């Protein structure tokens, strides 16, 4: 169509939408990216202290997987930068306005700090003698894991790019399992059934009773976060609506 802006990678679908909203999306995405990277690093340090190579491998999987998932989920809303270098080079190339650049970079730095603090908070409550995470930290971990997974699910859903959902969810889960102390059950049905399971996935009745409410709470927080990224007033039209419009 004449006058319609072509969609390109690392460019938001609507560059005229509110700068604050798009910068907030960059804040959220960078925070989740840093949570995954920091959490995976702390996990690998706790489990593989004598194997630097294995630790780097774990960190690489979590960081790369989470980044792809976040770009899928938030690319339509903000461009999915989560890196000031991308934003600054777009500005230098004349692809982004200065006020947007400043807001994005501020959001990215703020998000990175928030992600580190979140990961540190999840892993700080450790029993150093036995190298085990305390129960309340595991409950908080499940709230974060479930919330972040729902952010990816509904971010992909509302972005209008439905084919990215399964890939993004799989990649994010791989990252979250490595990056959270609870190993990211992030599913009340799975959590409940884990009480009956044998092996590493098994959970006690007490853990199930604490994890499930935490997962529900995390999901509700995620819905509010996604509403910031994709307000209903700017959701992409459904494919069947487009078909009807072209046939009128």
PDB file of C-alpha atoms in Angstrom:
ATOM      1  CA  UNK A   1       0.000   0.000   0.000  1.00  0.00           C
ATOM      2  CA  UNK A   2       1.191   3.491  -0.792  1.00  0.00           C
ATOM      3  CA  UNK A   3       2.442   5.402   2.209  1.00  0.00           C
ATOM      4  CA  UNK A   4       2.545   2.332   4.459  1.00  0.00           C
ATOM      5  CA  UNK A   5       5.809   1.986   6.379  1.00  0.00           C
ATOM      6  CA  UNK A   6       7.640  -1.259   5.673  1.00  0.00           C
ATOM      7  CA  UNK A   7       8.227  -3.465   8.714  1.00  0.00           C
ATOM      8  CA  UNK A   8      11.895  -4.173   9.359  1.00  0.00           C
ATOM      9  CA  UNK A   9      13.825  -5.955  12.068  1.00  0.00           C
ATOM     10  CA  UNK A  10      14.580  -3.914  15.221  1.00  0.00           C
ATOM     11  CA  UNK A  11      12.026  -1.277  14.248  1.00  0.00           C
ATOM     12  CA  UNK A  12       8.726  -0.954  16.113  1.00  0.00           C
ATOM     13  CA  UNK A  13       5.531  -1.281  14.089  1.00  0.00           C
ATOM     14  CA  UNK A  14       4.309   2.172  15.124  1.00  0.00           C
ATOM     15  CA  UNK A  15       7.149   4.695  15.641  1.00  0.00           C
ATOM     16  CA  UNK A  16       4.595   7.419  16.339  1.00  0.00           C
ATOM     17  CA  UNK A  17       3.204   5.696  19.432  1.00  0.00           C
ATOM     18  CA  UNK A  18       4.101   7.033  22.881  1.00  0.00           C
ATOM     19  CA  UNK A  19       7.832   7.216  23.543  1.00  0.00           C
ATOM     20  CA  UNK A  20       7.378   6.513  27.242  1.00  0.00           C
ATOM     21  CA  UNK A  21       5.477   3.306  26.512  1.00  0.00           C
ATOM     22  CA  UNK A  22       8.122   2.071  24.069  1.00  0.00           C
ATOM     23  CA  UNK A  23      10.952   2.984  26.453  1.00  0.00           C
ATOM     24  CA  UNK A  24       9.155   1.098  29.222  1.00  0.00           C
ATOM     25  CA  UNK A  25       9.071  -1.957  26.966  1.00  0.00           C
ATOM     26  CA  UNK A  26      12.835  -1.605  26.491  1.00  0.00           C
ATOM     27  CA  UNK A  27      13.181  -1.408  30.281  1.00  0.00           C
ATOM     28  CA  UNK A  28      11.136  -4.588  30.777  1.00  0.00           C
ATOM     29  CA  UNK A  29      12.898  -6.522  28.029  1.00  0.00           C
ATOM     30  CA  UNK A  30      16.378  -5.541  29.182  1.00  0.00           C
ATOM     31  CA  UNK A  31      15.486  -6.424  32.773  1.00  0.00           C
ATOM     32  CA  UNK A  32      14.321  -9.897  31.761  1.00  0.00           C
ATOM     33  CA  UNK A  33      17.388 -10.398  29.571  1.00  0.00           C
ATOM     34  CA  UNK A  34      19.689  -9.445  32.437  1.00  0.00           C
ATOM     35  CA  UNK A  35      17.702 -11.631  34.836  1.00  0.00           C
ATOM     36  CA  UNK A  36      18.277 -14.624  32.554  1.00  0.00           C
ATOM     37  CA  UNK A  37      21.967 -13.883  32.019  1.00  0.00           C
ATOM     38  CA  UNK A  38      22.732 -13.193  35.681  1.00  0.00           C
ATOM     39  CA  UNK A  39      20.591 -16.035  36.982  1.00  0.00           C
ATOM     40  CA  UNK A  40      22.185 -18.540  34.616  1.00  0.00           C
ATOM     41  CA  UNK A  41      25.619 -17.340  35.685  1.00  0.00           C
ATOM     42  CA  UNK A  42      24.765 -17.812  39.344  1.00  0.00           C
ATOM     43  CA  UNK A  43      23.277 -21.242  38.640  1.00  0.00           C
ATOM     44  CA  UNK A  44      26.337 -22.403  36.736  1.00  0.00           C
ATOM     45  CA  UNK A  45      28.605 -21.086  39.502  1.00  0.00           C
ATOM     46  CA  UNK A  46      26.591 -22.965  42.124  1.00  0.00           C
ATOM     47  CA  UNK A  47      26.478 -26.237  40.190  1.00  0.00           C
ATOM     48  CA  UNK A  48      29.652 -26.233  38.100  1.00  0.00           C
ATOM     49  CA  UNK A  49      32.247 -24.359  40.135  1.00  0.00           C
ATOM     50  CA  UNK A  50      35.048 -26.549  38.812  1.00  0.00           C
ATOM     51  CA  UNK A  51      34.043 -26.401  35.151  1.00  0.00           C
ATOM     52  CA  UNK A  52      34.416 -22.957  33.573  1.00  0.00           C
ATOM     53  CA  UNK A  53      33.601 -24.288  30.118  1.00  0.00           C
ATOM     54  CA  UNK A  54      30.319 -25.863  31.205  1.00  0.00           C
ATOM     55  CA  UNK A  55      29.396 -22.685  33.045  1.00  0.00           C
ATOM     56  CA  UNK A  56      29.979 -20.593  29.934  1.00  0.00           C
ATOM     57  CA  UNK A  57      27.877 -23.020  27.895  1.00  0.00           C
ATOM     58  CA  UNK A  58      24.973 -22.719  30.335  1.00  0.00           C
ATOM     59  CA  UNK A  59      25.239 -18.940  30.271  1.00  0.00           C
ATOM     60  CA  UNK A  60      25.371 -18.844  26.478  1.00  0.00           C
ATOM     61  CA  UNK A  61      22.218 -20.944  26.123  1.00  0.00           C
ATOM     62  CA  UNK A  62      20.261 -18.868  28.644  1.00  0.00           C
ATOM     63  CA  UNK A  63      21.358 -15.498  27.285  1.00  0.00           C
ATOM     64  CA  UNK A  64      20.871 -16.334  23.611  1.00  0.00           C
ATOM     65  CA  UNK A  65      17.576 -18.132  24.161  1.00  0.00           C
ATOM     66  CA  UNK A  66      16.106 -15.369  26.284  1.00  0.00           C
ATOM     67  CA  UNK A  67      17.201 -12.681  23.836  1.00  0.00           C
ATOM     68  CA  UNK A  68      15.522 -14.366  20.862  1.00  0.00           C
ATOM     69  CA  UNK A  69      12.328 -14.901  22.871  1.00  0.00           C
ATOM     70  CA  UNK A  70      12.249 -11.276  24.020  1.00  0.00           C
ATOM     71  CA  UNK A  71      12.799  -9.929  20.506  1.00  0.00           C
ATOM     72  CA  UNK A  72       9.911 -12.075  19.270  1.00  0.00           C
ATOM     73  CA  UNK A  73       7.680 -10.890  22.107  1.00  0.00           C
ATOM     74  CA  UNK A  74       8.512  -7.166  22.096  1.00  0.00           C
ATOM     75  CA  UNK A  75       9.932  -6.423  18.650  1.00  0.00           C
ATOM     76  CA  UNK A  76       6.592  -5.120  17.391  1.00  0.00           C
ATOM     77  CA  UNK A  77       6.205  -2.800  20.377  1.00  0.00           C
ATOM     78  CA  UNK A  78       9.654  -1.197  20.685  1.00  0.00           C
ATOM     79  CA  UNK A  79      11.889  -2.814  18.088  1.00  0.00           C
ATOM     80  CA  UNK A  80      13.328  -5.188  20.682  1.00  0.00           C
ATOM     81  CA  UNK A  81      16.734  -3.538  21.079  1.00  0.00           C
ATOM     82  CA  UNK A  82      17.620  -4.151  24.755  1.00  0.00           C
ATOM     83  CA  UNK A  83      21.049  -2.790  23.835  1.00  0.00           C
ATOM     84  CA  UNK A  84      22.000   0.917  23.730  1.00  0.00           C
ATOM     85  CA  UNK A  85      24.384   0.292  20.822  1.00  0.00           C
ATOM     86  CA  UNK A  86      21.503  -0.620  18.504  1.00  0.00           C
ATOM     87  CA  UNK A  87      19.528   2.425  19.580  1.00  0.00           C
ATOM     88  CA  UNK A  88      22.460   4.833  19.272  1.00  0.00           C
ATOM     89  CA  UNK A  89      23.464   3.590  15.831  1.00  0.00           C
ATOM     90  CA  UNK A  90      19.893   3.934  14.615  1.00  0.00           C
ATOM     91  CA  UNK A  91      19.960   7.549  15.812  1.00  0.00           C
ATOM     92  CA  UNK A  92      23.296   8.218  14.117  1.00  0.00           C
ATOM     93  CA  UNK A  93      21.874   6.692  10.933  1.00  0.00           C
ATOM     94  CA  UNK A  94      18.855   8.991  11.067  1.00  0.00           C
ATOM     95  CA  UNK A  95      16.455   6.134  11.812  1.00  0.00           C
ATOM     96  CA  UNK A  96      15.441   7.286  15.303  1.00  0.00           C
ATOM     97  CA  UNK A  97      14.681  10.650  16.894  1.00  0.00           C
ATOM     98  CA  UNK A  98      16.870  12.020  19.685  1.00  0.00           C
ATOM     99  CA  UNK A  99      14.137  12.081  22.334  1.00  0.00           C
ATOM    100  CA  UNK A 100      13.308   8.445  21.617  1.00  0.00           C
ATOM    101  CA  UNK A 101      17.002   7.516  21.708  1.00  0.00           C
ATOM    102  CA  UNK A 102      17.501   9.140  25.110  1.00  0.00           C
ATOM    103  CA  UNK A 103      14.380   7.460  26.510  1.00  0.00           C
ATOM    104  CA  UNK A 104      15.358   4.050  25.131  1.00  0.00           C
ATOM    105  CA  UNK A 105      18.913   4.200  26.468  1.00  0.00           C
ATOM    106  CA  UNK A 106      17.681   5.294  29.901  1.00  0.00           C
ATOM    107  CA  UNK A 107      15.189   2.428  29.909  1.00  0.00           C
ATOM    108  CA  UNK A 108      17.840  -0.083  28.862  1.00  0.00           C
ATOM    109  CA  UNK A 109      20.301   0.931  31.574  1.00  0.00           C
ATOM    110  CA  UNK A 110      17.550   1.020  34.183  1.00  0.00           C
ATOM    111  CA  UNK A 111      16.262  -2.371  33.065  1.00  0.00           C
ATOM    112  CA  UNK A 112      19.716  -3.944  33.199  1.00  0.00           C
ATOM    113  CA  UNK A 113      20.159  -2.758  36.782  1.00  0.00           C
ATOM    114  CA  UNK A 114      16.688  -3.999  37.737  1.00  0.00           C
ATOM    115  CA  UNK A 115      17.405  -7.410  36.202  1.00  0.00           C
ATOM    116  CA  UNK A 116      20.642  -7.791  38.156  1.00  0.00           C
ATOM    117  CA  UNK A 117      18.954  -6.831  41.412  1.00  0.00           C
ATOM    118  CA  UNK A 118      16.126  -9.278  40.736  1.00  0.00           C
ATOM    119  CA  UNK A 119      18.499 -12.154  40.019  1.00  0.00           C
ATOM    120  CA  UNK A 120      20.667 -11.321  43.029  1.00  0.00           C
ATOM    121  CA  UNK A 121      17.569 -11.267  45.210  1.00  0.00           C
ATOM    122  CA  UNK A 122      16.494 -14.711  44.012  1.00  0.00           C
ATOM    123  CA  UNK A 123      19.899 -16.266  44.645  1.00  0.00           C
ATOM    124  CA  UNK A 124      21.086 -14.362  47.716  1.00  0.00           C
ATOM    125  CA  UNK A 125      18.972 -16.413  50.101  1.00  0.00           C
ATOM    126  CA  UNK A 126      21.260 -19.421  50.007  1.00  0.00           C
ATOM    127  CA  UNK A 127      22.444 -21.810  52.645  1.00  0.00           C
ATOM    128  CA  UNK A 128      26.160 -21.418  52.045  1.00  0.00           C
ATOM    129  CA  UNK A 129      27.000 -24.481  54.107  1.00  0.00           C
ATOM    130  CA  UNK A 130      24.874 -26.804  51.968  1.00  0.00           C
ATOM    131  CA  UNK A 131      24.718 -24.615  48.853  1.00  0.00           C
ATOM    132  CA  UNK A 132      20.932 -24.787  48.759  1.00  0.00           C
ATOM    133  CA  UNK A 133      18.414 -22.059  48.009  1.00  0.00           C
ATOM    134  CA  UNK A 134      15.991 -21.333  50.847  1.00  0.00           C
ATOM    135  CA  UNK A 135      12.268 -22.140  50.406  1.00  0.00           C
ATOM    136  CA  UNK A 136      10.992 -18.567  50.240  1.00  0.00           C
ATOM    137  CA  UNK A 137      13.447 -17.781  47.463  1.00  0.00           C
ATOM    138  CA  UNK A 138      12.122 -20.768  45.521  1.00  0.00           C
ATOM    139  CA  UNK A 139       8.558 -19.489  45.892  1.00  0.00           C
ATOM    140  CA  UNK A 140       9.597 -16.039  44.668  1.00  0.00           C
ATOM    141  CA  UNK A 141      11.470 -17.728  41.848  1.00  0.00           C
ATOM    142  CA  UNK A 142       8.275 -19.462  40.692  1.00  0.00           C
ATOM    143  CA  UNK A 143       6.392 -16.153  40.678  1.00  0.00           C
ATOM    144  CA  UNK A 144       9.116 -14.596  38.523  1.00  0.00           C
ATOM    145  CA  UNK A 145       9.383 -17.646  36.265  1.00  0.00           C
ATOM    146  CA  UNK A 146       5.641 -17.839  35.658  1.00  0.00           C
ATOM    147  CA  UNK A 147       5.277 -14.114  35.164  1.00  0.00           C
ATOM    148  CA  UNK A 148       8.126 -13.907  32.689  1.00  0.00           C
ATOM    149  CA  UNK A 149       6.808 -16.895  30.725  1.00  0.00           C
ATOM    150  CA  UNK A 150       3.365 -15.286  30.447  1.00  0.00           C
ATOM    151  CA  UNK A 151       5.020 -12.059  29.298  1.00  0.00           C
ATOM    152  CA  UNK A 152       6.591 -13.988  26.435  1.00  0.00           C
ATOM    153  CA  UNK A 153       3.373 -15.880  25.620  1.00  0.00           C
ATOM    154  CA  UNK A 154       1.104 -12.844  25.521  1.00  0.00           C
ATOM    155  CA  UNK A 155       3.766 -10.586  24.054  1.00  0.00           C
ATOM    156  CA  UNK A 156       4.019 -12.894  21.044  1.00  0.00           C
ATOM    157  CA  UNK A 157       0.249 -13.267  20.897  1.00  0.00           C
ATOM    158  CA  UNK A 158      -0.426  -9.536  20.875  1.00  0.00           C
ATOM    159  CA  UNK A 159       2.449  -8.699  18.564  1.00  0.00           C
ATOM    160  CA  UNK A 160       0.472 -10.175  15.674  1.00  0.00           C
ATOM    161  CA  UNK A 161       3.302 -12.578  14.801  1.00  0.00           C
ATOM    162  CA  UNK A 162       1.668 -15.829  15.861  1.00  0.00           C
ATOM    163  CA  UNK A 163       4.253 -18.125  14.286  1.00  0.00           C
ATOM    164  CA  UNK A 164       6.916 -16.882  16.693  1.00  0.00           C
ATOM    165  CA  UNK A 165       5.054 -18.033  19.820  1.00  0.00           C
ATOM    166  CA  UNK A 166       6.117 -21.691  20.034  1.00  0.00           C
ATOM    167  CA  UNK A 167       9.765 -20.869  19.309  1.00  0.00           C
ATOM    168  CA  UNK A 168       9.853 -17.991  21.782  1.00  0.00           C
ATOM    169  CA  UNK A 169       8.198 -19.991  24.559  1.00  0.00           C
ATOM    170  CA  UNK A 170      10.573 -22.919  24.094  1.00  0.00           C
ATOM    171  CA  UNK A 171      13.640 -20.709  24.095  1.00  0.00           C
ATOM    172  CA  UNK A 172      12.481 -18.729  27.112  1.00  0.00           C
ATOM    173  CA  UNK A 173      11.734 -21.894  29.087  1.00  0.00           C
ATOM    174  CA  UNK A 174      15.200 -23.243  28.338  1.00  0.00           C
ATOM    175  CA  UNK A 175      16.691 -20.000  29.620  1.00  0.00           C
ATOM    176  CA  UNK A 176      14.422 -19.782  32.663  1.00  0.00           C
ATOM    177  CA  UNK A 177      15.104 -23.375  33.740  1.00  0.00           C
ATOM    178  CA  UNK A 178      18.794 -22.508  33.862  1.00  0.00           C
ATOM    179  CA  UNK A 179      18.340 -19.027  35.309  1.00  0.00           C
ATOM    180  CA  UNK A 180      15.884 -19.504  38.194  1.00  0.00           C
ATOM    181  CA  UNK A 181      16.558 -21.327  41.490  1.00  0.00           C
ATOM    182  CA  UNK A 182      13.296 -23.268  41.243  1.00  0.00           C
ATOM    183  CA  UNK A 183      14.079 -24.476  37.690  1.00  0.00           C
ATOM    184  CA  UNK A 184      10.937 -22.762  36.381  1.00  0.00           C
ATOM    185  CA  UNK A 185       7.958 -25.082  36.695  1.00  0.00           C
ATOM    186  CA  UNK A 186       5.818 -22.057  35.719  1.00  0.00           C
ATOM    187  CA  UNK A 187       2.677 -24.153  35.226  1.00  0.00           C
ATOM    188  CA  UNK A 188       0.179 -24.981  38.009  1.00  0.00           C
ATOM    189  CA  UNK A 189      -0.844 -28.245  36.316  1.00  0.00           C
ATOM    190  CA  UNK A 190       2.765 -29.427  36.034  1.00  0.00           C
ATOM    191  CA  UNK A 191       3.478 -28.251  39.560  1.00  0.00           C
ATOM    192  CA  UNK A 192       0.492 -30.139  40.967  1.00  0.00           C
ATOM    193  CA  UNK A 193       1.389 -33.340  39.100  1.00  0.00           C
ATOM    194  CA  UNK A 194       5.015 -33.071  40.228  1.00  0.00           C
ATOM    195  CA  UNK A 195       3.807 -34.139  43.684  1.00  0.00           C
ATOM    196  CA  UNK A 196       3.168 -37.587  42.175  1.00  0.00           C
ATOM    197  CA  UNK A 197       6.310 -37.661  40.054  1.00  0.00           C
ATOM    198  CA  UNK A 198       9.531 -39.479  40.787  1.00  0.00           C
ATOM    199  CA  UNK A 199      13.015 -38.088  40.261  1.00  0.00           C
ATOM    200  CA  UNK A 200      14.362 -34.523  40.159  1.00  0.00           C
ATOM    201  CA  UNK A 201      11.047 -32.975  39.076  1.00  0.00           C
ATOM    202  CA  UNK A 202       9.243 -34.272  42.187  1.00  0.00           C
ATOM    203  CA  UNK A 203       7.866 -31.676  44.626  1.00  0.00           C
ATOM    204  CA  UNK A 204       6.625 -31.967  48.192  1.00  0.00           C
ATOM    205  CA  UNK A 205       3.034 -31.163  49.110  1.00  0.00           C
ATOM    206  CA  UNK A 206       4.248 -28.007  50.870  1.00  0.00           C
ATOM    207  CA  UNK A 207       6.150 -26.853  47.784  1.00  0.00           C
ATOM    208  CA  UNK A 208       3.089 -27.417  45.580  1.00  0.00           C
ATOM    209  CA  UNK A 209       0.863 -25.459  47.970  1.00  0.00           C
ATOM    210  CA  UNK A 210       3.290 -22.512  47.829  1.00  0.00           C
ATOM    211  CA  UNK A 211       4.301 -22.672  44.177  1.00  0.00           C
ATOM    212  CA  UNK A 212       0.808 -22.664  42.657  1.00  0.00           C
ATOM    213  CA  UNK A 213      -0.358 -19.362  44.258  1.00  0.00           C
ATOM    214  CA  UNK A 214       3.007 -17.808  43.378  1.00  0.00           C
ATOM    215  CA  UNK A 215       2.601 -18.879  39.749  1.00  0.00           C
ATOM    216  CA  UNK A 216      -0.894 -17.392  39.592  1.00  0.00           C
ATOM    217  CA  UNK A 217       0.325 -14.129  41.116  1.00  0.00           C
ATOM    218  CA  UNK A 218       3.202 -13.945  38.630  1.00  0.00           C
ATOM    219  CA  UNK A 219       0.801 -14.491  35.741  1.00  0.00           C
ATOM    220  CA  UNK A 220      -1.450 -11.644  36.890  1.00  0.00           C
ATOM    221  CA  UNK A 221       1.532  -9.292  37.098  1.00  0.00           C
ATOM    222  CA  UNK A 222       2.525 -10.386  33.593  1.00  0.00           C
ATOM    223  CA  UNK A 223      -0.885  -9.415  32.237  1.00  0.00           C
ATOM    224  CA  UNK A 224      -0.366  -5.877  33.531  1.00  0.00           C
ATOM    225  CA  UNK A 225       3.115  -5.732  31.968  1.00  0.00           C
ATOM    226  CA  UNK A 226       1.845  -6.889  28.589  1.00  0.00           C
ATOM    227  CA  UNK A 227      -0.931  -4.288  28.735  1.00  0.00           C
ATOM    228  CA  UNK A 228       1.801  -1.632  28.889  1.00  0.00           C
ATOM    229  CA  UNK A 229       3.605  -3.057  25.872  1.00  0.00           C
ATOM    230  CA  UNK A 230       0.491  -3.715  23.818  1.00  0.00           C
ATOM    231  CA  UNK A 231      -2.465  -1.542  24.897  1.00  0.00           C
ATOM    232  CA  UNK A 232      -5.712  -2.749  23.380  1.00  0.00           C
ATOM    233  CA  UNK A 233      -5.958   0.531  21.454  1.00  0.00           C
ATOM    234  CA  UNK A 234      -2.830  -0.302  19.446  1.00  0.00           C
ATOM    235  CA  UNK A 235      -3.180  -4.047  19.011  1.00  0.00           C
ATOM    236  CA  UNK A 236      -2.537  -5.209  15.447  1.00  0.00           C
ATOM    237  CA  UNK A 237      -5.724  -6.065  13.512  1.00  0.00           C
ATOM    238  CA  UNK A 238      -6.556  -9.735  13.156  1.00  0.00           C
ATOM    239  CA  UNK A 239      -5.942 -11.367   9.821  1.00  0.00           C
ATOM    240  CA  UNK A 240      -9.645 -12.058   9.208  1.00  0.00           C
ATOM    241  CA  UNK A 241     -10.459  -8.398   9.885  1.00  0.00           C
ATOM    242  CA  UNK A 242      -7.933  -7.418   7.224  1.00  0.00           C
ATOM    243  CA  UNK A 243      -9.483  -9.871   4.781  1.00  0.00           C
ATOM    244  CA  UNK A 244     -12.955  -8.458   5.348  1.00  0.00           C
ATOM    245  CA  UNK A 245     -11.657  -4.916   4.956  1.00  0.00           C
ATOM    246  CA  UNK A 246     -10.040  -5.679   1.590  1.00  0.00           C
ATOM    247  CA  UNK A 247     -13.177  -7.403   0.314  1.00  0.00           C
ATOM    248  CA  UNK A 248     -15.510  -4.490   1.071  1.00  0.00           C
TER     249      UNK A 248
END
